[in-house]
mmCIF file of C-alpha atoms in Angstrom:
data_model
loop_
_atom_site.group_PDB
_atom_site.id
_atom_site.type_symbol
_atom_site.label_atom_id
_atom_site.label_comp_id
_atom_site.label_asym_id
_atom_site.label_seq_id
_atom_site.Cartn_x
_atom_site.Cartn_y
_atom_site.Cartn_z
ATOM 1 C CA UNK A 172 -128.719 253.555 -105.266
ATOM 2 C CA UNK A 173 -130.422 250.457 -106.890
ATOM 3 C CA UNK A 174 -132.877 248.179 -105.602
ATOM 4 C CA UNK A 175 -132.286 246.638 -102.106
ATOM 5 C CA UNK A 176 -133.003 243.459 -103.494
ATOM 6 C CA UNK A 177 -130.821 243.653 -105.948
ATOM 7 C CA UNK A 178 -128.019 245.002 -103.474
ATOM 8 C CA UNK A 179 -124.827 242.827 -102.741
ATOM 9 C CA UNK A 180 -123.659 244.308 -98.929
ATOM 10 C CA UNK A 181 -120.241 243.755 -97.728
ATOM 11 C CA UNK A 182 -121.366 241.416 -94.741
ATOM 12 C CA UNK A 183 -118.463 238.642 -95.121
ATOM 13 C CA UNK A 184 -116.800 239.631 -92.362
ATOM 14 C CA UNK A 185 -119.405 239.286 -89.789
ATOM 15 C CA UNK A 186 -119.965 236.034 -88.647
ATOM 16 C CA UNK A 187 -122.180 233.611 -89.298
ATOM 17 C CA UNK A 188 -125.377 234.532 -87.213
ATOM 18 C CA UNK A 189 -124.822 238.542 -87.241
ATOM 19 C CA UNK A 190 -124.854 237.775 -91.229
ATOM 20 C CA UNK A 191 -127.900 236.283 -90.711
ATOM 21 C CA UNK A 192 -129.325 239.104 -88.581
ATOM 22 C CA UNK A 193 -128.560 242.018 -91.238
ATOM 23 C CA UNK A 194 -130.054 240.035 -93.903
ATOM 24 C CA UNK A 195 -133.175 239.387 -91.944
ATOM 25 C CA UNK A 196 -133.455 242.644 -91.246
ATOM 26 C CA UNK A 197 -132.795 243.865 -94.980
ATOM 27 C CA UNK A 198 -135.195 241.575 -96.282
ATOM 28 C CA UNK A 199 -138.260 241.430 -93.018
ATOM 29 C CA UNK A 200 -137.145 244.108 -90.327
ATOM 30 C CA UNK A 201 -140.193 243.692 -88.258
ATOM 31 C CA UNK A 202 -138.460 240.173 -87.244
ATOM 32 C CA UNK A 203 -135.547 241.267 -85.495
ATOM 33 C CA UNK A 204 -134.569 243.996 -82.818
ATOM 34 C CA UNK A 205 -133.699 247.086 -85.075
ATOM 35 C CA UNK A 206 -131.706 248.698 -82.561
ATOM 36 C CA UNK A 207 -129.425 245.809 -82.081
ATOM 37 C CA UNK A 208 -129.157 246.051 -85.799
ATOM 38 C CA UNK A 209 -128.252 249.733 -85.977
ATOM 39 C CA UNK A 210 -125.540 249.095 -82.808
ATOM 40 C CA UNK A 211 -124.044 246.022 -84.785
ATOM 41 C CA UNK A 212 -123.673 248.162 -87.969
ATOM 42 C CA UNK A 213 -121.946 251.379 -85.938
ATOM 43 C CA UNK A 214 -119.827 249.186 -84.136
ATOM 44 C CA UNK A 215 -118.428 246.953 -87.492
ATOM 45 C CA UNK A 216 -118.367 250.339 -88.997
ATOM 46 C CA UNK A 217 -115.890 251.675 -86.661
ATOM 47 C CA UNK A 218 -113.577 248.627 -86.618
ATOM 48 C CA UNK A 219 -113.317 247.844 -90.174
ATOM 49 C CA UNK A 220 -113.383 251.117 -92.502
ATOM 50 C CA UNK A 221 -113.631 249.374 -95.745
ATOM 51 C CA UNK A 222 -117.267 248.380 -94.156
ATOM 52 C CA UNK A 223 -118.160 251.682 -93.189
ATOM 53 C CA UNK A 224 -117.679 253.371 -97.428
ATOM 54 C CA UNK A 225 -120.234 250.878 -97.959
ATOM 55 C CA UNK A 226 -122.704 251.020 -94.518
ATOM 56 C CA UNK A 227 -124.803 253.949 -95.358
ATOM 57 C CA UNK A 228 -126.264 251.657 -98.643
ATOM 58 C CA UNK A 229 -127.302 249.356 -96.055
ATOM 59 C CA UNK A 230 -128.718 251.333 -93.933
ATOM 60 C CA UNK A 231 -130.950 253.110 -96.620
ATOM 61 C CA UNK A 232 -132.166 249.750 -97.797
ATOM 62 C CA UNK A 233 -133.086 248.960 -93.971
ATOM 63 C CA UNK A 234 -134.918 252.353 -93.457
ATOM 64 C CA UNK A 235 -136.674 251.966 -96.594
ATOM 65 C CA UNK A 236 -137.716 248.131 -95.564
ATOM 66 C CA UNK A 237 -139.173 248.985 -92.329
ATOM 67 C CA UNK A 238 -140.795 252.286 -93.727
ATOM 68 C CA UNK A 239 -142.575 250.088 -95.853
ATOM 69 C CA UNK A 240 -143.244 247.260 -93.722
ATOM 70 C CA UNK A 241 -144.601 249.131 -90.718
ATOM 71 C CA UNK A 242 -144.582 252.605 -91.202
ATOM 72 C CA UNK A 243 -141.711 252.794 -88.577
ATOM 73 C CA UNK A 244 -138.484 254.344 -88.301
ATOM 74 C CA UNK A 245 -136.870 252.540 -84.830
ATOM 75 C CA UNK A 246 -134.080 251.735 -87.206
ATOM 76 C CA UNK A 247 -133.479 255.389 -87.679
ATOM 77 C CA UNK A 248 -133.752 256.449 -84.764
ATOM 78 C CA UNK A 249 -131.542 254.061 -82.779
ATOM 79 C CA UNK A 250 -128.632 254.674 -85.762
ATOM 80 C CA UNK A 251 -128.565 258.602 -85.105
ATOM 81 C CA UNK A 252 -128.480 258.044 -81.271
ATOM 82 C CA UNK A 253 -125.758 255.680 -81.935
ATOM 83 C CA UNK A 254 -124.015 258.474 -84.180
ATOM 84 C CA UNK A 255 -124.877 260.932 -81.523
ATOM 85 C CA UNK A 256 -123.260 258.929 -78.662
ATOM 86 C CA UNK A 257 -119.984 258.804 -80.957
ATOM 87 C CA UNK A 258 -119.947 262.139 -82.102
ATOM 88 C CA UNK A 259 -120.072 263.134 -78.110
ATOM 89 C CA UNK A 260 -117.191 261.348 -77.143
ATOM 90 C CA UNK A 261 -115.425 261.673 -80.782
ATOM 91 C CA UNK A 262 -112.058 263.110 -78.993
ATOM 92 C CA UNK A 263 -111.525 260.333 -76.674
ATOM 93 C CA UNK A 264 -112.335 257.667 -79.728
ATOM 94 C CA UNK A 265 -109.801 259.359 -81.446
ATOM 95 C CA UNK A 266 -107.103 259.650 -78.491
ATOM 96 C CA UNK A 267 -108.105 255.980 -78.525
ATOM 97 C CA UNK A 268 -108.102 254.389 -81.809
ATOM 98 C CA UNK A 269 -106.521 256.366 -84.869
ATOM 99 C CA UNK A 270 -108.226 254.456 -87.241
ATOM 100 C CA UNK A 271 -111.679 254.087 -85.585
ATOM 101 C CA UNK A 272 -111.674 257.815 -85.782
ATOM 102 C CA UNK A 273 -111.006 257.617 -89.422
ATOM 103 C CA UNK A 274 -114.022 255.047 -89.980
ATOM 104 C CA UNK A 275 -116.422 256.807 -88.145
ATOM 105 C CA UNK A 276 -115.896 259.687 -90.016
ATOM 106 C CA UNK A 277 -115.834 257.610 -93.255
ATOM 107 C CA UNK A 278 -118.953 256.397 -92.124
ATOM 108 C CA UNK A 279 -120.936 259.353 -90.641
ATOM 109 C CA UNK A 280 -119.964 260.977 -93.806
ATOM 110 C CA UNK A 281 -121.780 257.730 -95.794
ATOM 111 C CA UNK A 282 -124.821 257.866 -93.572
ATOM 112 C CA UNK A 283 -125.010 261.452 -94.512
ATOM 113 C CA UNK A 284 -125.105 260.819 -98.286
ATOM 114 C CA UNK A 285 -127.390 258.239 -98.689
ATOM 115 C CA UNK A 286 -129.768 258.804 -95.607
ATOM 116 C CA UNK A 287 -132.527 261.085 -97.202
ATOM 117 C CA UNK A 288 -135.931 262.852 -95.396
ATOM 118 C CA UNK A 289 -138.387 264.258 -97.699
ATOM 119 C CA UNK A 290 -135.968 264.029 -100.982
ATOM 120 C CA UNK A 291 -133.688 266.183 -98.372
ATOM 121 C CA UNK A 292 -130.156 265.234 -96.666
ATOM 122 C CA UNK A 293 -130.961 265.192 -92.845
ATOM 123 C CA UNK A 294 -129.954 268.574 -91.181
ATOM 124 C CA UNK A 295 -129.651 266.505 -87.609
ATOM 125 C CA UNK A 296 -126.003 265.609 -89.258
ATOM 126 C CA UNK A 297 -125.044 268.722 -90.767
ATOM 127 C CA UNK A 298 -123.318 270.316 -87.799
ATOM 128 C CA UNK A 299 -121.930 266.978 -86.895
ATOM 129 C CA UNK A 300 -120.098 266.268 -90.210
ATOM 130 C CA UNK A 301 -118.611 269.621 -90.703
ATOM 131 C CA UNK A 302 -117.728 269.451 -87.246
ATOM 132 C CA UNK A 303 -115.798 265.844 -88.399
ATOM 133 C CA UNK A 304 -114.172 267.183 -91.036
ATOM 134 C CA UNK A 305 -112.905 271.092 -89.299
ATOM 135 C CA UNK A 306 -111.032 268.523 -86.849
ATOM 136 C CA UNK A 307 -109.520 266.429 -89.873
ATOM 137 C CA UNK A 308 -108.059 269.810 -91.117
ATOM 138 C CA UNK A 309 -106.469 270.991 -87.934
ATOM 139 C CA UNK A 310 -102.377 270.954 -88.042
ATOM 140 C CA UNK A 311 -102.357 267.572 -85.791
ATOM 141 C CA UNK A 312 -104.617 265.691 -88.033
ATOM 142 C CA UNK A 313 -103.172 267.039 -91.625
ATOM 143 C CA UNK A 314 -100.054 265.849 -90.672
ATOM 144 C CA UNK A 315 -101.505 262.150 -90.267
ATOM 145 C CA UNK A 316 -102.366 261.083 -94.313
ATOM 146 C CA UNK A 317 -105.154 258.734 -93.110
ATOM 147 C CA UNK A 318 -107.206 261.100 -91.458
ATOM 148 C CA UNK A 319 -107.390 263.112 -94.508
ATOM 149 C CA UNK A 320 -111.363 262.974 -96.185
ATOM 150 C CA UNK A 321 -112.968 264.418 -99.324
ATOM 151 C CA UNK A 322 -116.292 267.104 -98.573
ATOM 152 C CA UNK A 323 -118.725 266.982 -100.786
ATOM 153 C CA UNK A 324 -121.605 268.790 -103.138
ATOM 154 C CA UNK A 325 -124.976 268.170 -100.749
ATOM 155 C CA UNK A 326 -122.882 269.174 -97.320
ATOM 156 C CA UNK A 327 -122.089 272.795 -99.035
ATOM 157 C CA UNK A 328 -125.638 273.011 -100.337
ATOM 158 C CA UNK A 329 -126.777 272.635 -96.401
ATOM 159 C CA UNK A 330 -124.083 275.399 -94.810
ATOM 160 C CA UNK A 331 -122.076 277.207 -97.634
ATOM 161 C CA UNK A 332 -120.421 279.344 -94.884
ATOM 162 C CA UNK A 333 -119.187 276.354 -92.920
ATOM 163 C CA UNK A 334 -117.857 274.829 -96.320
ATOM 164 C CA UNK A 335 -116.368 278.352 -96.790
ATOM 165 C CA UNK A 336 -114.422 278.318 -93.696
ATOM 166 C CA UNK A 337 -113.611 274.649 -93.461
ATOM 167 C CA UNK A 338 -111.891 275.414 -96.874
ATOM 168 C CA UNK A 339 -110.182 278.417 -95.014
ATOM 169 C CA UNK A 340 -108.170 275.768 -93.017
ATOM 170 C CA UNK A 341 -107.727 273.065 -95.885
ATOM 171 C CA UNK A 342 -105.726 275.913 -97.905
ATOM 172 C CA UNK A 343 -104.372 276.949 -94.639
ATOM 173 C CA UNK A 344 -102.592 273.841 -94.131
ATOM 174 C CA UNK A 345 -101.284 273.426 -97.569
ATOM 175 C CA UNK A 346 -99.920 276.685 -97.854
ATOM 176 C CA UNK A 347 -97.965 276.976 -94.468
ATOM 177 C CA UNK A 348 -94.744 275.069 -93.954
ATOM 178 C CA UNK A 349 -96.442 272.584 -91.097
ATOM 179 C CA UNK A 350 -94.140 269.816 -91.901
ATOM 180 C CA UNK A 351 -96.771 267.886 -94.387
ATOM 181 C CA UNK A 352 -95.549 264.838 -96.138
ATOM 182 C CA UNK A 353 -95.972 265.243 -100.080
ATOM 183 C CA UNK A 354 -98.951 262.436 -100.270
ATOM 184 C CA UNK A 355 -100.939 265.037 -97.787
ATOM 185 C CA UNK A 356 -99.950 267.713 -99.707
ATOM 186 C CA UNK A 357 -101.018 265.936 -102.710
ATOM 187 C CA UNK A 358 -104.548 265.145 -101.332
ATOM 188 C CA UNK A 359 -104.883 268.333 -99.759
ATOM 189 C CA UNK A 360 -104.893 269.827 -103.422
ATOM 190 C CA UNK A 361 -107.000 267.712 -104.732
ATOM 191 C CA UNK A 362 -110.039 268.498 -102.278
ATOM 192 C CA UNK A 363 -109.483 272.494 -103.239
ATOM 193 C CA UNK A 364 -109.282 271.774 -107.200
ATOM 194 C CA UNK A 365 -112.102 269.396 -106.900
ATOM 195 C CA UNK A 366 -114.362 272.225 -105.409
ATOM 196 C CA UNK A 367 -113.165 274.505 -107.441
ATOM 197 C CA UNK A 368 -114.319 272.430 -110.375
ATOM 198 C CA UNK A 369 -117.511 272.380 -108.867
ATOM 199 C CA UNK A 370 -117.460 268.641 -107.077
ATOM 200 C CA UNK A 371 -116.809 267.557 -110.652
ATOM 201 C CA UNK A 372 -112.871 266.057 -111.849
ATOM 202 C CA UNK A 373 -111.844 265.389 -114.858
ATOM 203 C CA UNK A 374 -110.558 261.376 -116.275
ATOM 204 C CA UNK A 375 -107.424 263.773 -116.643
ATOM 205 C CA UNK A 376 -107.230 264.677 -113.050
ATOM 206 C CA UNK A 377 -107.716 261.690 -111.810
ATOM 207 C CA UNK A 378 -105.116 259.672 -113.645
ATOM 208 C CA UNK A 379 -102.812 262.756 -112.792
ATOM 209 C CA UNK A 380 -103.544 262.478 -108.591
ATOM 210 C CA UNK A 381 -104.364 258.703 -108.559
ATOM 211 C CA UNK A 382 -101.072 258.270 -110.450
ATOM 212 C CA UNK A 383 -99.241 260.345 -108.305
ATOM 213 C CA UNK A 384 -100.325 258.456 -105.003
ATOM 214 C CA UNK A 385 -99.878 255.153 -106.561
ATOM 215 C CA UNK A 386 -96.233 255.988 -107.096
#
């Protein structure tokens, strides 16, 4: 993470006066209505997942802003409500929109990385995210390449047993005939060698998978 400041955010796509908005609220957050900030950011997020790999940078630099400015957190709190309200109804968003499933767990899975209390990763999203990621590795959703997403180090650290079990299903569903394409079978074996390896791959491993799913 560098210095806000020094930060260039994705915020092309938004037009002119929302641009406006987030950068106001990067650079003086006690000027603008936070939660109308954190609702803007969910809902691009959800649209547009290229956005939502890079929202939870944002969102740190806006928490740290108004932590500093005023001692606050209303940014904070109005983002996890927001996640809370789409983690509720997370079925019928994805019986609804495919890919807005796929970007909010791209981006719940961002927040959760970068968002930080006391040095610590929040444990409000803990359950949340693993319960994200158990539905991506259900038969229905292995057999669909783009809902496929890579775990990570900090989410084990915070519930090994859940990781254990999640990882239960992930071999699961490469092992058994279920009808995968070879890209899913591909990816699928990359998330178990790259915990294996300790969250850690190789320049060799990743021109050998990267490779493979470019051709």
């Amino acid at each position: 993470m560098g210095e806000p400041a020094r930060e260039e955010y994705k915020i092309q796509s938004f037009d002119a006066e929302t641009q406006q908005l987030l950068k106001t609220a990067l650079k003086d957050p006690g000027a603008v209505d936070l939660e109308k900030v954190a609702n803007v950011i969910v809902d691009h997020s959800l649209q547009d997942c290229v956005f939502s790999k890079e929202a939870g940078r944002m969102c740190y630099a806006i928490i740290q802003a108004e932590s500093k400015q005023a001692g606050q957190s209303v940014f904070r709190r109005g983002l996890l409500n927001r996640l809370q309200q789409e983690y509720q109804a997370r079925e019928q968003l994805r019986a609804r929109s495919l890919q807005g499933w796929v970007c909010y767990v791209t981006f719940i899975c961002n927040i959760f990385d970068y968002l930080r209390v006391n040095n610590m990763p929040m444990m409000a999203l803990v359950n949340p995210v693993y319960d994200c990621l158990f539905r991506l590795a259900q038969p229905d959703s292995l057999s669909k390449e783009e809902e496929l997403h890579r775990v990570g180090e900090q989410l084990e650290k915070m519930n090994r047993q859940r990781m254990d079990e999640l990882f239960v299903l992930i071999r699961d569903g490469f092992l058994l005939p279920s009808g995968l394409s070879s890209l899913a079978q591909l990816l699928l074996l990359e998330i178990i060698e790259f915990r294996a390896a300790g969250w850690k791959t190789t320049p060799a491993a990743h021109k050998y998978y990267y490779s493979e799913v470019s051709d």
